[in-house]
Amino acid sequence: MRKRSDVVRMLEERVLLLDGAYGTEFMKRGYEEVPELLNLKAPNVVYEVHRSYVESGADIILTNTFGATPMKLKKHGLDVDLERIVRSAVQIARKAADDRLVFGDLGPTGELPYPLGTATFDDYYENFKETARIMVEEGVDGIILETFSDLLELKAAVLAVRDVSKDVFLVAQMTFDEKGRSLTGTDPLTFAVTFEDLDVDALGINCSLGPDEMVPIFQELSQHTEKFLVVEPNAGRPIVVDGKTVYPLTPEVFSVHIDTFYESGVNVFGGCCGTTPEHIRLFRKVMGERRPLKRKRRKLFAVTSPSKIVRFDHFVVIGERINPSGRKKLWEKMLEKDEKVIVEEGKQQVERGAEVLDVNFGIESMVDTGYVKRVVQSLPYVVGVPLSLDVQDLRLAEEALRVYPGRPLFNSSKVEEKELEQKVGLLKRYGGVLVVLLMGKDVPKTFEERKEYLERALNILKTLGFEDRVIFDPGVLPLGADGRPLEVLKTVRHISERGFLTTLGLSNLSFGLPNRTYLNSAFLVLALNEGLSSAIANPLDEILMNTLRSALVLLGRGELPRVEVKGDEIVEVIVSGNEEKLKKIVEDFLKEKDPLSVVEEVLRPAMERVGKMYDEGKIFLPQLILAAQTVKPIFDRLSDLLPKSETGEAFVIATVKGDVHDIGKNIVASVIRSNGYRVVDLGKDVDTSVIVETVEKEKPIALGLSAMMTTTVVRIREVVDELRRRNLTVPVIVGGASLNEKLAKELGADFYAKNASEAVRILKELKGGK
Amino acid sequence: MSKVELDPREIEIPKNVLKARLGFGRVREIPPAFEKYVREAYEELLEVATPVVFWEDFEAKSEDGKISFDGLELSGKLVEAHLLGSKLVTVFLATLGEGVDEKIEEHFARGEDLMGFFLDGIASEMVEYALRRVDATLRTQRPHLLGGFRVSPGYVDLPLELNERIVKMFEGQVDVRVVQGSYVLVPRKTITAFLGWRERDAKEI
């Protein structure tokens, strides 16, 4: 058995090649029974298939144990043979492998988790632990968990393997459909964020799709994890030929995709269903000897459920109502182990704007642990959103975190070394984000006291290597008990300025007082103004929620719930490229307004809304281009109707000397034109003198320069110097693939625009400043 | 020097690669309203593109962090990672020809920005996949050699100036020029690359 660190070292050196399919190879040889049984009945056949992959150039071969777990074998009445099957499988693979790596292969049980099915976390855990134990005893070099379609089952398998051995290399893989979702709704981003916390070495995707369809899903995964990456596409989608299932991709067609996966950061490449030794032979040749490419993870702060990821890049409402404190009926239902009432409470809150649900079980010693586990496992599947596990008892918290299907919030830990250590320990093992309550044995009253707690917390968290997985709660105390809300607000500001996220248990403030809604709402607004990032609050409180929405608008935090563009007819017409209909709309406006008003009050604002939709990712670049293209002839027509003095400010644009890349420049010109500016497009590879002379003549609102290559960006400096030499003070906006904000400034430009809509925004600001 | 002319219809561009290149990376399918434009652009490209790939092999020697062949001496991060130690280096040049640039410009001149943008994007992928195809064929034809990762001038620290040298290698065979000072290739849908090869160990054959 190779150590985990040995396999890691190999993967740091080069991209490894995994083997192909086994089932189809057994069938080719006339064996159609349960594949795992062949480890006992026909070990020579299993050996032969392994050898074919070794001889084709595979670096890693998988044991013939995909279905060799108690739950799966039981379906065939073979569970009694588990031990013999698994031991034999590893021994055969080892004998065939020469010096190649042997990974123990484990597939899912085929049972859905409760409440979608009946399987509990513990069922899964015990199932995988048994097989993993035998594999490790037999000396596998790694274990690969593949083709999982549910987050919880995969998490249970990971924890089971890790409880068997901390020193075995571990790969966790999911399978996704063409829409990038697993059977129980997980997407690759949620998969990456959830498993980044867990002690696995590599994440991957296999089965269900051919290489072409798998590329974007793999790329999404690769951008959000620092773990090694494995991919095993099928040899295309299966088709039926003469009554037999055939995977259509030839080795030649399949191998065309290797470069794309390589460029996306793959560390282990292989094939799933339909992949044959002939495929692997060609993969070996095409793959050659490549060092892995370095990737950079896009960091994001988020919590997850199986089907939803909630990022804290906007204000997040954490629903507070699953809490029996002061709610006798709910408490009684909890004692009766009623799950329906929890689901109803959850659904109502989500419908009213909660993105995360806080779950508190009241007096924890009185609540059945099995009930807590069932609620924590099932609620995210039924209601969809992630949970904030508001559990204080450490033992119960561990049970809850263990069975939670995703990356939860864990609410909370006080700033006491031992408590923080224990709770961080749980989150390192089971995954999740910690709410740190800024109090210890004493409850702080003042900002200074809270600040001290923050420093203490940060010191401890730094030692634990956990400071990037926390949200701080300054601790709101009831007004009636000397709550001092202004001290809390100061603390929120201080934490936000330090770059950390914050939350508050909002309703504590008004505990025991009349007019709670108004007090809570007013305090929330004040806290928002100090930078509050989330609140544990009551989303059923309409006044509170409407106040929150309004305050977010007023503060310009842009975190209003997404509003669809339904009803914005002109934008719909523009984005869909319907020029005829746009003409008709404009003609109708012209009956009531003069041409200048139609430009300034109708078309230009409409294009601004289109630009905003593009910035927010609601429409894509081709739609922005089509919109600009559609509006341009209408603007041209309206310009003809205007006196020359009113035809809009000029904007001069050019690609600098030596650069012949003008697609980006063309798009920027087009979008700017469609926003009502008179664009003077000088084209590409333009001499500095021509650019400067045109600026002198046209007196534009700004000059746009495009340069794509590192060798041509220096021409920007030449243009700027020449402009300044002639005392031309026109603002210079630059853009292009090799540029960035810093370089633009170094070259003397006034603005850097990363895309067309940003250029429009800059022009609008310049216009406003005139 | 070797050369292969490819039928553009035979160059398969994976649909997801195309989707991402055309600006639809975050959706699963190209929206139906845009499919028609993409199809039209693709058809136009098939009419005007004349894909051709040239390559030449050179014996190479590695010493002191540098690799030399055909009078060239290359060093740097990219060379160290992917070329150093190669016994043989293949130099590639692939182009779709002048007609593609003209067609793209025509569209923009007519205000058909979307078609211009689509044609440009598809052409960029087509020239890349033309080169990949030849690259893959060479790897299968050379069972005793292991090919590394193909690297191109202008990426990481491999100087763009090398374009001038590569174009010179294939001078007289193909109408590709280098813009003075910027080393940009014209026709624009032209790419160049180096690929290093090492001998396989006996057990790797």
PDB file of C-alpha atoms in Angstrom, chain A residues 349-572:
ATOM      1  CA  GLN A 349     -40.340  31.307   5.933  1.00  0.00           C
ATOM      2  CA  VAL A 350     -38.683  30.412   2.642  1.00  0.00           C
ATOM      3  CA  GLU A 351     -41.725  31.662   0.739  1.00  0.00           C
ATOM      4  CA  ARG A 352     -41.374  34.999   2.545  1.00  0.00           C
ATOM      5  CA  GLY A 353     -37.697  35.558   1.880  1.00  0.00           C
ATOM      6  CA  ALA A 354     -35.591  33.400   4.231  1.00  0.00           C
ATOM      7  CA  GLU A 355     -32.570  31.955   2.437  1.00  0.00           C
ATOM      8  CA  VAL A 356     -31.326  29.955   5.419  1.00  0.00           C
ATOM      9  CA  LEU A 357     -33.376  28.402   8.242  1.00  0.00           C
ATOM     10  CA  ASP A 358     -32.183  28.521  11.818  1.00  0.00           C
ATOM     11  CA  VAL A 359     -33.222  25.342  13.651  1.00  0.00           C
ATOM     12  CA  ASN A 360     -33.332  25.379  17.430  1.00  0.00           C
ATOM     13  CA  PHE A 361     -34.625  22.416  19.445  1.00  0.00           C
ATOM     14  CA  GLY A 362     -35.262  24.236  22.730  1.00  0.00           C
ATOM     15  CA  ILE A 363     -34.346  22.251  25.815  1.00  0.00           C
ATOM     16  CA  GLU A 364     -32.071  19.834  24.039  1.00  0.00           C
ATOM     17  CA  SER A 365     -31.877  17.293  26.826  1.00  0.00           C
ATOM     18  CA  MET A 366     -35.607  16.667  26.454  1.00  0.00           C
ATOM     19  CA  VAL A 367     -35.611  16.147  22.690  1.00  0.00           C
ATOM     20  CA  ASP A 368     -35.106  12.760  21.093  1.00  0.00           C
ATOM     21  CA  THR A 369     -31.730  12.559  19.310  1.00  0.00           C
ATOM     22  CA  GLY A 370     -33.178  10.397  16.534  1.00  0.00           C
ATOM     23  CA  TYR A 371     -35.790  13.092  15.874  1.00  0.00           C
ATOM     24  CA  VAL A 372     -33.131  15.797  15.676  1.00  0.00           C
ATOM     25  CA  LYS A 373     -31.146  13.706  13.198  1.00  0.00           C
ATOM     26  CA  ARG A 374     -34.201  13.024  11.047  1.00  0.00           C
ATOM     27  CA  VAL A 375     -35.152  16.725  10.947  1.00  0.00           C
ATOM     28  CA  VAL A 376     -31.611  17.860  10.143  1.00  0.00           C
ATOM     29  CA  GLN A 377     -31.243  15.241   7.403  1.00  0.00           C
ATOM     30  CA  SER A 378     -34.674  15.707   5.810  1.00  0.00           C
ATOM     31  CA  LEU A 379     -35.513  19.419   6.094  1.00  0.00           C
ATOM     32  CA  PRO A 380     -32.942  20.602   3.515  1.00  0.00           C
ATOM     33  CA  TYR A 381     -34.308  18.089   0.985  1.00  0.00           C
ATOM     34  CA  VAL A 382     -37.947  19.112   1.546  1.00  0.00           C
ATOM     35  CA  VAL A 383     -37.592  22.870   1.901  1.00  0.00           C
ATOM     36  CA  GLY A 384     -34.528  23.221  -0.281  1.00  0.00           C
ATOM     37  CA  VAL A 385     -32.525  25.803   1.664  1.00  0.00           C
ATOM     38  CA  PRO A 386     -29.468  25.369   3.910  1.00  0.00           C
ATOM     39  CA  LEU A 387     -29.828  25.219   7.693  1.00  0.00           C
ATOM     40  CA  SER A 388     -28.286  27.109  10.559  1.00  0.00           C
ATOM     41  CA  LEU A 389     -27.913  24.475  13.253  1.00  0.00           C
ATOM     42  CA  ASP A 390     -28.671  26.287  16.460  1.00  0.00           C
ATOM     43  CA  VAL A 391     -27.589  23.476  18.773  1.00  0.00           C
ATOM     44  CA  GLN A 392     -25.600  24.034  21.931  1.00  0.00           C
ATOM     45  CA  ASP A 393     -25.034  20.559  23.391  1.00  0.00           C
ATOM     46  CA  LEU A 394     -21.786  19.346  21.900  1.00  0.00           C
ATOM     47  CA  ARG A 395     -22.847  15.728  21.558  1.00  0.00           C
ATOM     48  CA  LEU A 396     -26.122  16.649  19.863  1.00  0.00           C
ATOM     49  CA  ALA A 397     -24.331  19.207  17.698  1.00  0.00           C
ATOM     50  CA  GLU A 398     -21.955  16.501  16.482  1.00  0.00           C
ATOM     51  CA  GLU A 399     -24.873  14.229  15.562  1.00  0.00           C
ATOM     52  CA  ALA A 400     -26.563  17.089  13.698  1.00  0.00           C
ATOM     53  CA  LEU A 401     -23.465  18.219  11.825  1.00  0.00           C
ATOM     54  CA  ARG A 402     -22.642  14.655  10.880  1.00  0.00           C
ATOM     55  CA  VAL A 403     -25.989  13.909   9.223  1.00  0.00           C
ATOM     56  CA  TYR A 404     -26.469  17.349   7.647  1.00  0.00           C
ATOM     57  CA  PRO A 405     -26.566  17.051   3.825  1.00  0.00           C
ATOM     58  CA  GLY A 406     -24.378  19.980   2.837  1.00  0.00           C
ATOM     59  CA  ARG A 407     -22.377  22.816   4.402  1.00  0.00           C
ATOM     60  CA  PRO A 408     -24.410  24.314   7.267  1.00  0.00           C
ATOM     61  CA  LEU A 409     -24.083  27.307   9.523  1.00  0.00           C
ATOM     62  CA  PHE A 410     -23.319  26.187  13.064  1.00  0.00           C
ATOM     63  CA  ASN A 411     -24.872  28.617  15.528  1.00  0.00           C
ATOM     64  CA  SER A 412     -22.845  29.233  17.670  1.00  0.00           C
ATOM     65  CA  SER A 413     -19.749  29.248  19.816  1.00  0.00           C
ATOM     66  CA  LYS A 414     -18.826  31.662  22.570  1.00  0.00           C
ATOM     67  CA  VAL A 415     -15.297  33.027  22.717  1.00  0.00           C
ATOM     68  CA  GLU A 416     -13.879  30.440  25.056  1.00  0.00           C
ATOM     69  CA  GLU A 417     -10.821  28.554  23.994  1.00  0.00           C
ATOM     70  CA  LYS A 418     -12.042  25.070  24.792  1.00  0.00           C
ATOM     71  CA  GLU A 419     -15.512  25.582  23.295  1.00  0.00           C
ATOM     72  CA  LEU A 420     -14.118  27.141  20.127  1.00  0.00           C
ATOM     73  CA  GLU A 421     -11.561  24.367  19.764  1.00  0.00           C
ATOM     74  CA  GLN A 422     -14.202  21.685  20.138  1.00  0.00           C
ATOM     75  CA  LYS A 423     -16.656  23.303  17.764  1.00  0.00           C
ATOM     76  CA  VAL A 424     -14.055  24.120  15.127  1.00  0.00           C
ATOM     77  CA  GLY A 425     -12.910  20.511  15.468  1.00  0.00           C
ATOM     78  CA  LEU A 426     -16.418  19.330  14.616  1.00  0.00           C
ATOM     79  CA  LEU A 427     -16.636  21.642  11.602  1.00  0.00           C
ATOM     80  CA  LYS A 428     -13.244  20.559  10.309  1.00  0.00           C
ATOM     81  CA  ARG A 429     -14.481  17.003  10.422  1.00  0.00           C
ATOM     82  CA  TYR A 430     -18.049  17.448   9.170  1.00  0.00           C
ATOM     83  CA  GLY A 431     -17.882  20.723   7.240  1.00  0.00           C
ATOM     84  CA  GLY A 432     -19.634  24.023   7.866  1.00  0.00           C
ATOM     85  CA  VAL A 433     -19.341  27.652   8.876  1.00  0.00           C
ATOM     86  CA  LEU A 434     -19.271  28.829  12.498  1.00  0.00           C
ATOM     87  CA  VAL A 435     -21.174  31.733  14.043  1.00  0.00           C
ATOM     88  CA  VAL A 436     -18.963  33.151  16.763  1.00  0.00           C
ATOM     89  CA  LEU A 437     -20.890  34.949  19.470  1.00  0.00           C
ATOM     90  CA  LEU A 438     -18.795  37.742  20.950  1.00  0.00           C
ATOM     91  CA  MET A 439     -19.197  36.793  24.553  1.00  0.00           C
ATOM     92  CA  GLY A 440     -17.523  34.464  26.995  1.00  0.00           C
ATOM     93  CA  LYS A 441     -18.288  33.779  30.597  1.00  0.00           C
ATOM     94  CA  ASP A 442     -19.258  37.442  30.854  1.00  0.00           C
ATOM     95  CA  VAL A 443     -21.830  39.118  28.673  1.00  0.00           C
ATOM     96  CA  PRO A 444     -20.257  42.285  27.236  1.00  0.00           C
ATOM     97  CA  LYS A 445     -22.183  45.540  27.399  1.00  0.00           C
ATOM     98  CA  THR A 446     -19.868  47.935  25.612  1.00  0.00           C
ATOM     99  CA  PHE A 447     -18.212  48.152  22.221  1.00  0.00           C
ATOM    100  CA  GLU A 448     -14.769  47.984  23.846  1.00  0.00           C
ATOM    101  CA  GLU A 449     -15.632  44.744  25.619  1.00  0.00           C
ATOM    102  CA  ARG A 450     -16.940  43.218  22.415  1.00  0.00           C
ATOM    103  CA  LYS A 451     -13.863  44.370  20.542  1.00  0.00           C
ATOM    104  CA  GLU A 452     -11.718  42.559  23.080  1.00  0.00           C
ATOM    105  CA  TYR A 453     -13.730  39.402  22.542  1.00  0.00           C
ATOM    106  CA  LEU A 454     -13.257  39.786  18.800  1.00  0.00           C
ATOM    107  CA  GLU A 455      -9.478  40.017  19.179  1.00  0.00           C
ATOM    108  CA  ARG A 456      -9.449  37.013  21.459  1.00  0.00           C
ATOM    109  CA  ALA A 457     -11.621  35.044  19.013  1.00  0.00           C
ATOM    110  CA  LEU A 458      -9.412  35.949  16.070  1.00  0.00           C
ATOM    111  CA  ASN A 459      -6.292  34.835  17.916  1.00  0.00           C
ATOM    112  CA  ILE A 460      -7.795  31.469  18.733  1.00  0.00           C
ATOM    113  CA  LEU A 461      -9.259  31.032  15.248  1.00  0.00           C
ATOM    114  CA  LYS A 462      -5.938  31.879  13.647  1.00  0.00           C
ATOM    115  CA  THR A 463      -4.200  29.212  15.682  1.00  0.00           C
ATOM    116  CA  LEU A 464      -6.877  26.787  14.585  1.00  0.00           C
ATOM    117  CA  GLY A 465      -6.563  27.895  10.937  1.00  0.00           C
ATOM    118  CA  PHE A 466     -10.266  28.669  10.801  1.00  0.00           C
ATOM    119  CA  GLU A 467     -10.612  32.442  10.545  1.00  0.00           C
ATOM    120  CA  ASP A 468     -12.016  32.332   7.005  1.00  0.00           C
ATOM    121  CA  ARG A 469     -14.972  30.131   7.957  1.00  0.00           C
ATOM    122  CA  VAL A 470     -16.700  32.294  10.554  1.00  0.00           C
ATOM    123  CA  ILE A 471     -19.449  34.877  10.912  1.00  0.00           C
ATOM    124  CA  PHE A 472     -19.392  37.100  13.989  1.00  0.00           C
ATOM    125  CA  ASP A 473     -22.460  37.854  16.070  1.00  0.00           C
ATOM    126  CA  PRO A 474     -21.869  40.841  18.396  1.00  0.00           C
ATOM    127  CA  GLY A 475     -24.692  39.569  20.625  1.00  0.00           C
ATOM    128  CA  VAL A 476     -27.888  41.586  20.861  1.00  0.00           C
ATOM    129  CA  LEU A 477     -29.269  41.954  24.363  1.00  0.00           C
ATOM    130  CA  PRO A 478     -32.842  42.930  25.250  1.00  0.00           C
ATOM    131  CA  LEU A 479     -33.423  46.660  25.470  1.00  0.00           C
ATOM    132  CA  GLY A 480     -35.306  46.040  28.682  1.00  0.00           C
ATOM    133  CA  ALA A 481     -32.171  44.561  30.231  1.00  0.00           C
ATOM    134  CA  ASP A 482     -29.744  47.403  29.507  1.00  0.00           C
ATOM    135  CA  GLY A 483     -29.224  46.182  25.918  1.00  0.00           C
ATOM    136  CA  ARG A 484     -27.297  49.283  24.695  1.00  0.00           C
ATOM    137  CA  PRO A 485     -28.007  48.854  20.965  1.00  0.00           C
ATOM    138  CA  LEU A 486     -25.596  51.611  19.932  1.00  0.00           C
ATOM    139  CA  GLU A 487     -22.707  49.579  21.324  1.00  0.00           C
ATOM    140  CA  VAL A 488     -23.829  46.646  19.166  1.00  0.00           C
ATOM    141  CA  LEU A 489     -23.989  48.890  16.102  1.00  0.00           C
ATOM    142  CA  LYS A 490     -20.456  50.148  16.704  1.00  0.00           C
ATOM    143  CA  THR A 491     -19.315  46.554  16.904  1.00  0.00           C
ATOM    144  CA  VAL A 492     -21.035  45.680  13.619  1.00  0.00           C
ATOM    145  CA  ARG A 493     -19.220  48.536  11.939  1.00  0.00           C
ATOM    146  CA  HIS A 494     -15.892  47.525  13.431  1.00  0.00           C
ATOM    147  CA  ILE A 495     -16.228  43.871  12.361  1.00  0.00           C
ATOM    148  CA  SER A 496     -17.362  44.862   8.855  1.00  0.00           C
ATOM    149  CA  GLU A 497     -14.447  47.239   8.466  1.00  0.00           C
ATOM    150  CA  ARG A 498     -12.127  44.396   9.421  1.00  0.00           C
ATOM    151  CA  GLY A 499     -13.539  42.473   6.436  1.00  0.00           C
ATOM    152  CA  PHE A 500     -15.554  39.851   8.316  1.00  0.00           C
ATOM    153  CA  LEU A 501     -19.194  38.870   7.960  1.00  0.00           C
ATOM    154  CA  THR A 502     -21.731  39.608  10.666  1.00  0.00           C
ATOM    155  CA  THR A 503     -25.093  38.392  11.882  1.00  0.00           C
ATOM    156  CA  LEU A 504     -27.485  39.313  14.666  1.00  0.00           C
ATOM    157  CA  GLY A 505     -30.248  37.556  16.557  1.00  0.00           C
ATOM    158  CA  LEU A 506     -32.510  40.494  15.828  1.00  0.00           C
ATOM    159  CA  SER A 507     -35.579  39.687  17.894  1.00  0.00           C
ATOM    160  CA  ASN A 508     -33.588  39.542  21.146  1.00  0.00           C
ATOM    161  CA  LEU A 509     -33.556  43.338  21.077  1.00  0.00           C
ATOM    162  CA  SER A 510     -37.285  43.750  21.702  1.00  0.00           C
ATOM    163  CA  PHE A 511     -37.749  40.771  23.995  1.00  0.00           C
ATOM    164  CA  GLY A 512     -40.518  41.506  26.475  1.00  0.00           C
ATOM    165  CA  LEU A 513     -41.433  44.867  24.925  1.00  0.00           C
ATOM    166  CA  PRO A 514     -44.503  46.121  23.017  1.00  0.00           C
ATOM    167  CA  ASN A 515     -44.261  47.191  19.344  1.00  0.00           C
ATOM    168  CA  ARG A 516     -41.521  44.679  18.704  1.00  0.00           C
ATOM    169  CA  THR A 517     -41.847  44.905  14.915  1.00  0.00           C
ATOM    170  CA  TYR A 518     -40.995  48.605  14.835  1.00  0.00           C
ATOM    171  CA  LEU A 519     -38.083  48.305  17.220  1.00  0.00           C
ATOM    172  CA  ASN A 520     -36.660  45.353  15.308  1.00  0.00           C
ATOM    173  CA  SER A 521     -37.122  47.075  11.935  1.00  0.00           C
ATOM    174  CA  ALA A 522     -35.538  50.331  13.050  1.00  0.00           C
ATOM    175  CA  PHE A 523     -32.591  48.521  14.586  1.00  0.00           C
ATOM    176  CA  LEU A 524     -32.130  46.410  11.451  1.00  0.00           C
ATOM    177  CA  VAL A 525     -31.941  49.561   9.303  1.00  0.00           C
ATOM    178  CA  LEU A 526     -29.325  51.067  11.592  1.00  0.00           C
ATOM    179  CA  ALA A 527     -27.326  47.835  11.580  1.00  0.00           C
ATOM    180  CA  LEU A 528     -27.529  47.607   7.775  1.00  0.00           C
ATOM    181  CA  ASN A 529     -26.036  51.053   7.611  1.00  0.00           C
ATOM    182  CA  GLU A 530     -23.113  49.791   9.678  1.00  0.00           C
ATOM    183  CA  GLY A 531     -22.520  46.936   7.216  1.00  0.00           C
ATOM    184  CA  LEU A 532     -24.490  44.038   8.728  1.00  0.00           C
ATOM    185  CA  SER A 533     -24.301  41.008   6.379  1.00  0.00           C
ATOM    186  CA  SER A 534     -27.134  38.820   7.657  1.00  0.00           C
ATOM    187  CA  ALA A 535     -29.714  38.592  10.410  1.00  0.00           C
ATOM    188  CA  ILE A 536     -31.552  35.838  12.186  1.00  0.00           C
ATOM    189  CA  ALA A 537     -35.000  37.318  11.918  1.00  0.00           C
ATOM    190  CA  ASN A 538     -38.673  36.638  11.347  1.00  0.00           C
ATOM    191  CA  PRO A 539     -39.394  36.705   7.599  1.00  0.00           C
ATOM    192  CA  LEU A 540     -43.137  36.464   8.263  1.00  0.00           C
ATOM    193  CA  ASP A 541     -42.973  39.977   9.718  1.00  0.00           C
ATOM    194  CA  GLU A 542     -44.066  41.988   6.691  1.00  0.00           C
ATOM    195  CA  ILE A 543     -43.141  45.372   8.096  1.00  0.00           C
ATOM    196  CA  LEU A 544     -39.668  44.144   8.928  1.00  0.00           C
ATOM    197  CA  MET A 545     -39.138  42.561   5.510  1.00  0.00           C
ATOM    198  CA  ASN A 546     -40.446  45.576   3.590  1.00  0.00           C
ATOM    199  CA  THR A 547     -38.323  47.902   5.695  1.00  0.00           C
ATOM    200  CA  LEU A 548     -35.324  45.692   4.966  1.00  0.00           C
ATOM    201  CA  ARG A 549     -35.953  45.820   1.215  1.00  0.00           C
ATOM    202  CA  SER A 550     -36.364  49.586   1.264  1.00  0.00           C
ATOM    203  CA  ALA A 551     -33.270  50.120   3.399  1.00  0.00           C
ATOM    204  CA  LEU A 552     -31.181  48.008   1.039  1.00  0.00           C
ATOM    205  CA  VAL A 553     -32.295  50.207  -1.854  1.00  0.00           C
ATOM    206  CA  LEU A 554     -31.584  53.412   0.028  1.00  0.00           C
ATOM    207  CA  LEU A 555     -28.160  52.212   1.073  1.00  0.00           C
ATOM    208  CA  GLY A 556     -27.358  51.272  -2.519  1.00  0.00           C
ATOM    209  CA  ARG A 557     -26.348  47.785  -1.502  1.00  0.00           C
ATOM    210  CA  GLY A 558     -28.069  46.409  -4.591  1.00  0.00           C
ATOM    211  CA  GLU A 559     -29.321  43.393  -2.775  1.00  0.00           C
ATOM    212  CA  LEU A 560     -32.974  43.627  -3.526  1.00  0.00           C
ATOM    213  CA  PRO A 561     -34.610  40.350  -4.380  1.00  0.00           C
ATOM    214  CA  ARG A 562     -34.172  39.843  -8.103  1.00  0.00           C
ATOM    215  CA  VAL A 563     -36.901  41.541 -10.099  1.00  0.00           C
ATOM    216  CA  GLU A 564     -37.668  40.007 -13.455  1.00  0.00           C
ATOM    217  CA  VAL A 565     -38.015  42.319 -16.434  1.00  0.00           C
ATOM    218  CA  LYS A 566     -41.597  41.256 -17.087  1.00  0.00           C
ATOM    219  CA  GLY A 567     -43.544  44.262 -18.211  1.00  0.00           C
ATOM    220  CA  ASP A 568     -40.474  46.096 -19.493  1.00  0.00           C
ATOM    221  CA  GLU A 569     -41.659  45.667 -23.053  1.00  0.00           C
ATOM    222  CA  ILE A 570     -39.091  47.838 -24.756  1.00  0.00           C
ATOM    223  CA  VAL A 571     -36.206  46.000 -23.097  1.00  0.00           C
ATOM    224  CA  GLU A 572     -37.691  42.644 -24.042  1.00  0.00           C
TER     225      GLU A 572
END
